[in-house]
């Protein structure tokens, strides 16, 4: 890790800042990335917090279905090669998103046309994220693919959500944030066949 984290015991203003990042009734420490930001740039952490909570709150976010949100997060993090963010979300939200083991692997290694994806909405979301990562925009086809399943508001939010997690991936990767003990790990690469 290139930057150390704020560590307990938390006192004074640090305790107040940590409390803002701790969900109610949660007995675990805030994530490593949060504690790193709180230690080195608390003003930026405070600025980022409302958007972080917005995307995770189904009463505020227009993407109120966990599966759609987590497809965007998983694919963005996988394409950015950010095992830290991918692993946290798979551990915390992967089951609620209804991902099969094959789909978890396919978020990292597969394409939107992978047989693991049997739902056209899932494929449209994955195609859109891939286009955003590759081109920083959406083609008319990708936009229409999303609009076949999502409202205008949800489509706009999906683009912002991918950008938000790309920012999180950049900071996690650049600071070499250590993986959380509870987090999932990227799947092992498939073996290469001797004939291929």
PDB file of C-alpha atoms in Angstrom:
ATOM      1  CA  UNK A   1       0.000   0.000   0.000  1.00  0.00           C
ATOM      2  CA  UNK A   2       1.418   3.337  -1.024  1.00  0.00           C
ATOM      3  CA  UNK A   3      -0.542   5.359   1.534  1.00  0.00           C
ATOM      4  CA  UNK A   4      -1.286   4.287   5.080  1.00  0.00           C
ATOM      5  CA  UNK A   5      -4.784   4.211   6.533  1.00  0.00           C
ATOM      6  CA  UNK A   6      -6.438   5.857   9.475  1.00  0.00           C
ATOM      7  CA  UNK A   7      -6.449   3.198  12.196  1.00  0.00           C
ATOM      8  CA  UNK A   8      -8.283   2.826  15.496  1.00  0.00           C
ATOM      9  CA  UNK A   9      -8.626   4.049  18.096  1.00  0.00           C
ATOM     10  CA  UNK A  10     -10.397   6.937  16.416  1.00  0.00           C
ATOM     11  CA  UNK A  11     -10.597  10.131  18.425  1.00  0.00           C
ATOM     12  CA  UNK A  12     -12.078  13.591  18.001  1.00  0.00           C
ATOM     13  CA  UNK A  13     -12.689  14.665  14.433  1.00  0.00           C
ATOM     14  CA  UNK A  14     -11.388  11.321  13.098  1.00  0.00           C
ATOM     15  CA  UNK A  15     -14.074   9.481  15.091  1.00  0.00           C
ATOM     16  CA  UNK A  16     -16.730  11.787  13.636  1.00  0.00           C
ATOM     17  CA  UNK A  17     -15.497  11.218  10.093  1.00  0.00           C
ATOM     18  CA  UNK A  18     -15.367   7.439  10.522  1.00  0.00           C
ATOM     19  CA  UNK A  19     -18.891   7.433  11.961  1.00  0.00           C
ATOM     20  CA  UNK A  20     -20.212   9.140   8.810  1.00  0.00           C
ATOM     21  CA  UNK A  21     -18.820   6.300   6.682  1.00  0.00           C
ATOM     22  CA  UNK A  22     -20.127   3.507   8.911  1.00  0.00           C
ATOM     23  CA  UNK A  23     -23.602   2.194   8.065  1.00  0.00           C
ATOM     24  CA  UNK A  24     -26.002   1.809  11.009  1.00  0.00           C
ATOM     25  CA  UNK A  25     -25.709  -1.462  12.938  1.00  0.00           C
ATOM     26  CA  UNK A  26     -22.429  -2.408  11.259  1.00  0.00           C
ATOM     27  CA  UNK A  27     -19.650  -3.587  13.530  1.00  0.00           C
ATOM     28  CA  UNK A  28     -16.806  -3.691  10.992  1.00  0.00           C
ATOM     29  CA  UNK A  29     -14.179  -1.099  10.226  1.00  0.00           C
ATOM     30  CA  UNK A  30     -14.739   1.160   7.216  1.00  0.00           C
ATOM     31  CA  UNK A  31     -13.108  -0.098   4.038  1.00  0.00           C
ATOM     32  CA  UNK A  32      -9.374   0.337   3.497  1.00  0.00           C
ATOM     33  CA  UNK A  33      -9.978   2.883   0.734  1.00  0.00           C
ATOM     34  CA  UNK A  34     -12.218   4.971   2.982  1.00  0.00           C
ATOM     35  CA  UNK A  35      -9.687   4.927   5.799  1.00  0.00           C
ATOM     36  CA  UNK A  36      -6.910   5.883   3.361  1.00  0.00           C
ATOM     37  CA  UNK A  37      -8.901   8.884   2.099  1.00  0.00           C
ATOM     38  CA  UNK A  38      -9.826   9.886   5.663  1.00  0.00           C
ATOM     39  CA  UNK A  39      -6.137   9.830   6.626  1.00  0.00           C
ATOM     40  CA  UNK A  40      -4.720  11.693   3.623  1.00  0.00           C
ATOM     41  CA  UNK A  41      -7.532  13.788   2.151  1.00  0.00           C
ATOM     42  CA  UNK A  42     -10.538  14.036   4.493  1.00  0.00           C
ATOM     43  CA  UNK A  43     -12.066  16.904   2.510  1.00  0.00           C
ATOM     44  CA  UNK A  44     -12.129  14.787  -0.644  1.00  0.00           C
ATOM     45  CA  UNK A  45     -13.547  11.852   1.333  1.00  0.00           C
ATOM     46  CA  UNK A  46     -16.329  14.077   2.636  1.00  0.00           C
ATOM     47  CA  UNK A  47     -17.060  15.313  -0.883  1.00  0.00           C
ATOM     48  CA  UNK A  48     -17.203  11.745  -2.251  1.00  0.00           C
ATOM     49  CA  UNK A  49     -19.369  10.263   0.508  1.00  0.00           C
ATOM     50  CA  UNK A  50     -22.792  11.547  -0.632  1.00  0.00           C
ATOM     51  CA  UNK A  51     -22.328  10.151  -4.137  1.00  0.00           C
ATOM     52  CA  UNK A  52     -21.113   6.810  -2.783  1.00  0.00           C
ATOM     53  CA  UNK A  53     -24.206   6.481  -0.598  1.00  0.00           C
ATOM     54  CA  UNK A  54     -26.493   7.741  -3.386  1.00  0.00           C
ATOM     55  CA  UNK A  55     -25.565   4.901  -5.735  1.00  0.00           C
ATOM     56  CA  UNK A  56     -26.095   2.295  -2.992  1.00  0.00           C
ATOM     57  CA  UNK A  57     -29.450   3.648  -1.768  1.00  0.00           C
ATOM     58  CA  UNK A  58     -32.397   2.161  -3.708  1.00  0.00           C
ATOM     59  CA  UNK A  59     -34.675   4.898  -2.353  1.00  0.00           C
ATOM     60  CA  UNK A  60     -32.538   7.543  -4.106  1.00  0.00           C
ATOM     61  CA  UNK A  61     -30.884   5.826  -7.045  1.00  0.00           C
ATOM     62  CA  UNK A  62     -33.016   5.343 -10.155  1.00  0.00           C
ATOM     63  CA  UNK A  63     -31.149   2.067 -10.684  1.00  0.00           C
ATOM     64  CA  UNK A  64     -33.157   0.446  -7.945  1.00  0.00           C
ATOM     65  CA  UNK A  65     -32.410  -3.132  -8.955  1.00  0.00           C
ATOM     66  CA  UNK A  66     -29.283  -4.538  -7.322  1.00  0.00           C
ATOM     67  CA  UNK A  67     -28.507  -6.774 -10.296  1.00  0.00           C
ATOM     68  CA  UNK A  68     -28.227  -3.907 -12.792  1.00  0.00           C
ATOM     69  CA  UNK A  69     -26.099  -1.817 -10.441  1.00  0.00           C
ATOM     70  CA  UNK A  70     -23.800  -4.704  -9.619  1.00  0.00           C
ATOM     71  CA  UNK A  71     -23.397  -5.709 -13.273  1.00  0.00           C
ATOM     72  CA  UNK A  72     -22.152  -2.185 -13.966  1.00  0.00           C
ATOM     73  CA  UNK A  73     -19.848  -2.253 -10.941  1.00  0.00           C
ATOM     74  CA  UNK A  74     -18.497  -5.752 -11.593  1.00  0.00           C
ATOM     75  CA  UNK A  75     -17.788  -5.175 -15.262  1.00  0.00           C
ATOM     76  CA  UNK A  76     -16.258  -1.730 -14.704  1.00  0.00           C
ATOM     77  CA  UNK A  77     -13.990  -3.031 -11.952  1.00  0.00           C
ATOM     78  CA  UNK A  78     -13.030  -6.135 -13.927  1.00  0.00           C
ATOM     79  CA  UNK A  79     -12.188  -4.134 -17.042  1.00  0.00           C
ATOM     80  CA  UNK A  80     -10.099  -1.755 -14.879  1.00  0.00           C
ATOM     81  CA  UNK A  81      -8.381  -4.824 -13.362  1.00  0.00           C
ATOM     82  CA  UNK A  82      -9.367  -3.650  -9.890  1.00  0.00           C
ATOM     83  CA  UNK A  83      -9.647  -6.771  -7.794  1.00  0.00           C
ATOM     84  CA  UNK A  84     -10.146  -4.654  -4.664  1.00  0.00           C
ATOM     85  CA  UNK A  85     -13.408  -2.981  -5.752  1.00  0.00           C
ATOM     86  CA  UNK A  86     -14.653  -6.044  -7.669  1.00  0.00           C
ATOM     87  CA  UNK A  87     -14.023  -8.289  -4.663  1.00  0.00           C
ATOM     88  CA  UNK A  88     -15.759  -6.043  -2.131  1.00  0.00           C
ATOM     89  CA  UNK A  89     -18.873  -5.806  -4.280  1.00  0.00           C
ATOM     90  CA  UNK A  90     -18.973  -9.518  -5.067  1.00  0.00           C
ATOM     91  CA  UNK A  91     -18.666 -10.355  -1.364  1.00  0.00           C
ATOM     92  CA  UNK A  92     -21.259  -7.833  -0.213  1.00  0.00           C
ATOM     93  CA  UNK A  93     -23.739  -7.708  -3.111  1.00  0.00           C
ATOM     94  CA  UNK A  94     -23.003 -10.664  -5.417  1.00  0.00           C
ATOM     95  CA  UNK A  95     -25.580 -12.960  -3.855  1.00  0.00           C
ATOM     96  CA  UNK A  96     -28.277 -10.256  -3.740  1.00  0.00           C
ATOM     97  CA  UNK A  97     -27.562  -9.564  -7.427  1.00  0.00           C
ATOM     98  CA  UNK A  98     -28.281 -13.214  -8.190  1.00  0.00           C
ATOM     99  CA  UNK A  99     -24.990 -13.906  -9.953  1.00  0.00           C
ATOM    100  CA  UNK A 100     -24.242 -17.550 -10.647  1.00  0.00           C
ATOM    101  CA  UNK A 101     -20.646 -18.719 -10.219  1.00  0.00           C
ATOM    102  CA  UNK A 102     -20.333 -18.744 -14.022  1.00  0.00           C
ATOM    103  CA  UNK A 103     -21.604 -15.171 -14.240  1.00  0.00           C
ATOM    104  CA  UNK A 104     -19.126 -13.980 -11.618  1.00  0.00           C
ATOM    105  CA  UNK A 105     -16.320 -15.431 -13.737  1.00  0.00           C
ATOM    106  CA  UNK A 106     -17.852 -13.966 -16.909  1.00  0.00           C
ATOM    107  CA  UNK A 107     -17.824 -10.442 -15.459  1.00  0.00           C
ATOM    108  CA  UNK A 108     -14.036 -10.756 -15.384  1.00  0.00           C
ATOM    109  CA  UNK A 109     -13.164 -13.026 -18.306  1.00  0.00           C
ATOM    110  CA  UNK A 110     -16.180 -13.296 -20.586  1.00  0.00           C
ATOM    111  CA  UNK A 111     -17.849 -11.158 -23.196  1.00  0.00           C
ATOM    112  CA  UNK A 112     -21.450  -9.936 -23.221  1.00  0.00           C
ATOM    113  CA  UNK A 113     -22.139 -12.855 -25.581  1.00  0.00           C
ATOM    114  CA  UNK A 114     -20.779 -15.425 -23.118  1.00  0.00           C
ATOM    115  CA  UNK A 115     -23.259 -18.304 -22.593  1.00  0.00           C
ATOM    116  CA  UNK A 116     -23.374 -17.368 -18.886  1.00  0.00           C
ATOM    117  CA  UNK A 117     -25.529 -14.373 -19.865  1.00  0.00           C
ATOM    118  CA  UNK A 118     -29.000 -15.569 -20.838  1.00  0.00           C
ATOM    119  CA  UNK A 119     -30.813 -12.267 -20.323  1.00  0.00           C
ATOM    120  CA  UNK A 120     -30.773  -9.562 -23.001  1.00  0.00           C
ATOM    121  CA  UNK A 121     -30.837  -6.775 -20.398  1.00  0.00           C
ATOM    122  CA  UNK A 122     -27.687  -8.181 -18.780  1.00  0.00           C
ATOM    123  CA  UNK A 123     -26.009  -8.327 -22.192  1.00  0.00           C
ATOM    124  CA  UNK A 124     -27.043  -4.740 -22.999  1.00  0.00           C
ATOM    125  CA  UNK A 125     -25.610  -3.485 -19.697  1.00  0.00           C
ATOM    126  CA  UNK A 126     -22.332  -5.351 -20.227  1.00  0.00           C
ATOM    127  CA  UNK A 127     -22.016  -4.101 -23.826  1.00  0.00           C
ATOM    128  CA  UNK A 128     -22.599  -0.537 -22.655  1.00  0.00           C
ATOM    129  CA  UNK A 129     -19.973  -0.762 -19.917  1.00  0.00           C
ATOM    130  CA  UNK A 130     -17.475  -2.270 -22.346  1.00  0.00           C
ATOM    131  CA  UNK A 131     -18.107   0.565 -24.821  1.00  0.00           C
ATOM    132  CA  UNK A 132     -17.740   3.187 -22.114  1.00  0.00           C
ATOM    133  CA  UNK A 133     -14.422   1.690 -21.012  1.00  0.00           C
ATOM    134  CA  UNK A 134     -13.146   1.286 -24.586  1.00  0.00           C
ATOM    135  CA  UNK A 135     -14.374   4.546 -26.146  1.00  0.00           C
ATOM    136  CA  UNK A 136     -15.550   6.869 -23.337  1.00  0.00           C
ATOM    137  CA  UNK A 137     -18.929   7.112 -25.091  1.00  0.00           C
ATOM    138  CA  UNK A 138     -21.912   5.016 -26.182  1.00  0.00           C
ATOM    139  CA  UNK A 139     -22.794   4.221 -29.766  1.00  0.00           C
ATOM    140  CA  UNK A 140     -26.402   4.624 -30.863  1.00  0.00           C
ATOM    141  CA  UNK A 141     -26.724   0.838 -30.733  1.00  0.00           C
ATOM    142  CA  UNK A 142     -25.480   0.606 -27.147  1.00  0.00           C
ATOM    143  CA  UNK A 143     -27.710   3.510 -26.089  1.00  0.00           C
ATOM    144  CA  UNK A 144     -30.762   1.912 -27.697  1.00  0.00           C
ATOM    145  CA  UNK A 145     -29.820  -1.444 -26.175  1.00  0.00           C
ATOM    146  CA  UNK A 146     -29.963   0.134 -22.731  1.00  0.00           C
ATOM    147  CA  UNK A 147     -33.128   2.109 -23.487  1.00  0.00           C
ATOM    148  CA  UNK A 148     -34.922  -1.118 -24.415  1.00  0.00           C
ATOM    149  CA  UNK A 149     -34.644  -2.074 -20.731  1.00  0.00           C
ATOM    150  CA  UNK A 150     -33.991   1.126 -18.772  1.00  0.00           C
ATOM    151  CA  UNK A 151     -35.558   4.577 -18.536  1.00  0.00           C
ATOM    152  CA  UNK A 152     -33.711   7.700 -19.693  1.00  0.00           C
ATOM    153  CA  UNK A 153     -32.929   8.517 -16.065  1.00  0.00           C
ATOM    154  CA  UNK A 154     -31.601   5.009 -15.392  1.00  0.00           C
ATOM    155  CA  UNK A 155     -29.505   5.098 -18.575  1.00  0.00           C
ATOM    156  CA  UNK A 156     -27.923   8.409 -17.615  1.00  0.00           C
ATOM    157  CA  UNK A 157     -27.280   7.137 -14.098  1.00  0.00           C
ATOM    158  CA  UNK A 158     -25.714   3.945 -15.451  1.00  0.00           C
ATOM    159  CA  UNK A 159     -23.133   6.046 -17.318  1.00  0.00           C
ATOM    160  CA  UNK A 160     -22.395   8.044 -14.146  1.00  0.00           C
ATOM    161  CA  UNK A 161     -22.205   4.844 -12.076  1.00  0.00           C
ATOM    162  CA  UNK A 162     -19.609   3.342 -14.411  1.00  0.00           C
ATOM    163  CA  UNK A 163     -17.598   6.564 -14.207  1.00  0.00           C
ATOM    164  CA  UNK A 164     -17.844   6.617 -10.415  1.00  0.00           C
ATOM    165  CA  UNK A 165     -16.509   3.083 -10.109  1.00  0.00           C
ATOM    166  CA  UNK A 166     -13.777   3.785 -12.640  1.00  0.00           C
ATOM    167  CA  UNK A 167     -12.663   6.642 -10.355  1.00  0.00           C
ATOM    168  CA  UNK A 168     -12.726   4.235  -7.397  1.00  0.00           C
ATOM    169  CA  UNK A 169     -10.720   1.684  -9.379  1.00  0.00           C
ATOM    170  CA  UNK A 170      -8.132   4.293 -10.312  1.00  0.00           C
ATOM    171  CA  UNK A 171      -7.593   5.286  -6.678  1.00  0.00           C
ATOM    172  CA  UNK A 172      -7.588   1.692  -5.378  1.00  0.00           C
ATOM    173  CA  UNK A 173      -5.137   0.527  -8.044  1.00  0.00           C
ATOM    174  CA  UNK A 174      -2.860   3.588  -7.906  1.00  0.00           C
ATOM    175  CA  UNK A 175      -2.549   3.443  -4.112  1.00  0.00           C
ATOM    176  CA  UNK A 176      -2.131  -0.352  -4.195  1.00  0.00           C
ATOM    177  CA  UNK A 177      -4.867  -0.738  -1.615  1.00  0.00           C
ATOM    178  CA  UNK A 178      -4.623  -4.191  -0.001  1.00  0.00           C
ATOM    179  CA  UNK A 179      -7.557  -6.521  -0.534  1.00  0.00           C
ATOM    180  CA  UNK A 180     -10.119  -6.669   2.241  1.00  0.00           C
ATOM    181  CA  UNK A 181      -9.944  -9.981   4.152  1.00  0.00           C
ATOM    182  CA  UNK A 182     -13.632 -10.701   3.481  1.00  0.00           C
ATOM    183  CA  UNK A 183     -13.591  -9.763  -0.202  1.00  0.00           C
ATOM    184  CA  UNK A 184     -13.865 -12.153  -3.130  1.00  0.00           C
ATOM    185  CA  UNK A 185     -10.853 -12.683  -5.363  1.00  0.00           C
ATOM    186  CA  UNK A 186     -10.700 -12.611  -9.141  1.00  0.00           C
ATOM    187  CA  UNK A 187     -11.261 -16.059 -10.615  1.00  0.00           C
ATOM    188  CA  UNK A 188      -8.156 -17.967 -11.594  1.00  0.00           C
ATOM    189  CA  UNK A 189      -7.435 -17.640 -15.313  1.00  0.00           C
ATOM    190  CA  UNK A 190      -8.723 -20.502 -17.409  1.00  0.00           C
ATOM    191  CA  UNK A 191      -5.969 -22.926 -18.390  1.00  0.00           C
ATOM    192  CA  UNK A 192      -4.615 -22.529 -21.909  1.00  0.00           C
ATOM    193  CA  UNK A 193      -5.121 -25.638 -23.998  1.00  0.00           C
ATOM    194  CA  UNK A 194      -2.043 -27.329 -25.429  1.00  0.00           C
ATOM    195  CA  UNK A 195      -3.580 -27.247 -28.901  1.00  0.00           C
ATOM    196  CA  UNK A 196      -4.462 -23.539 -28.850  1.00  0.00           C
TER     197      UNK A 196
END
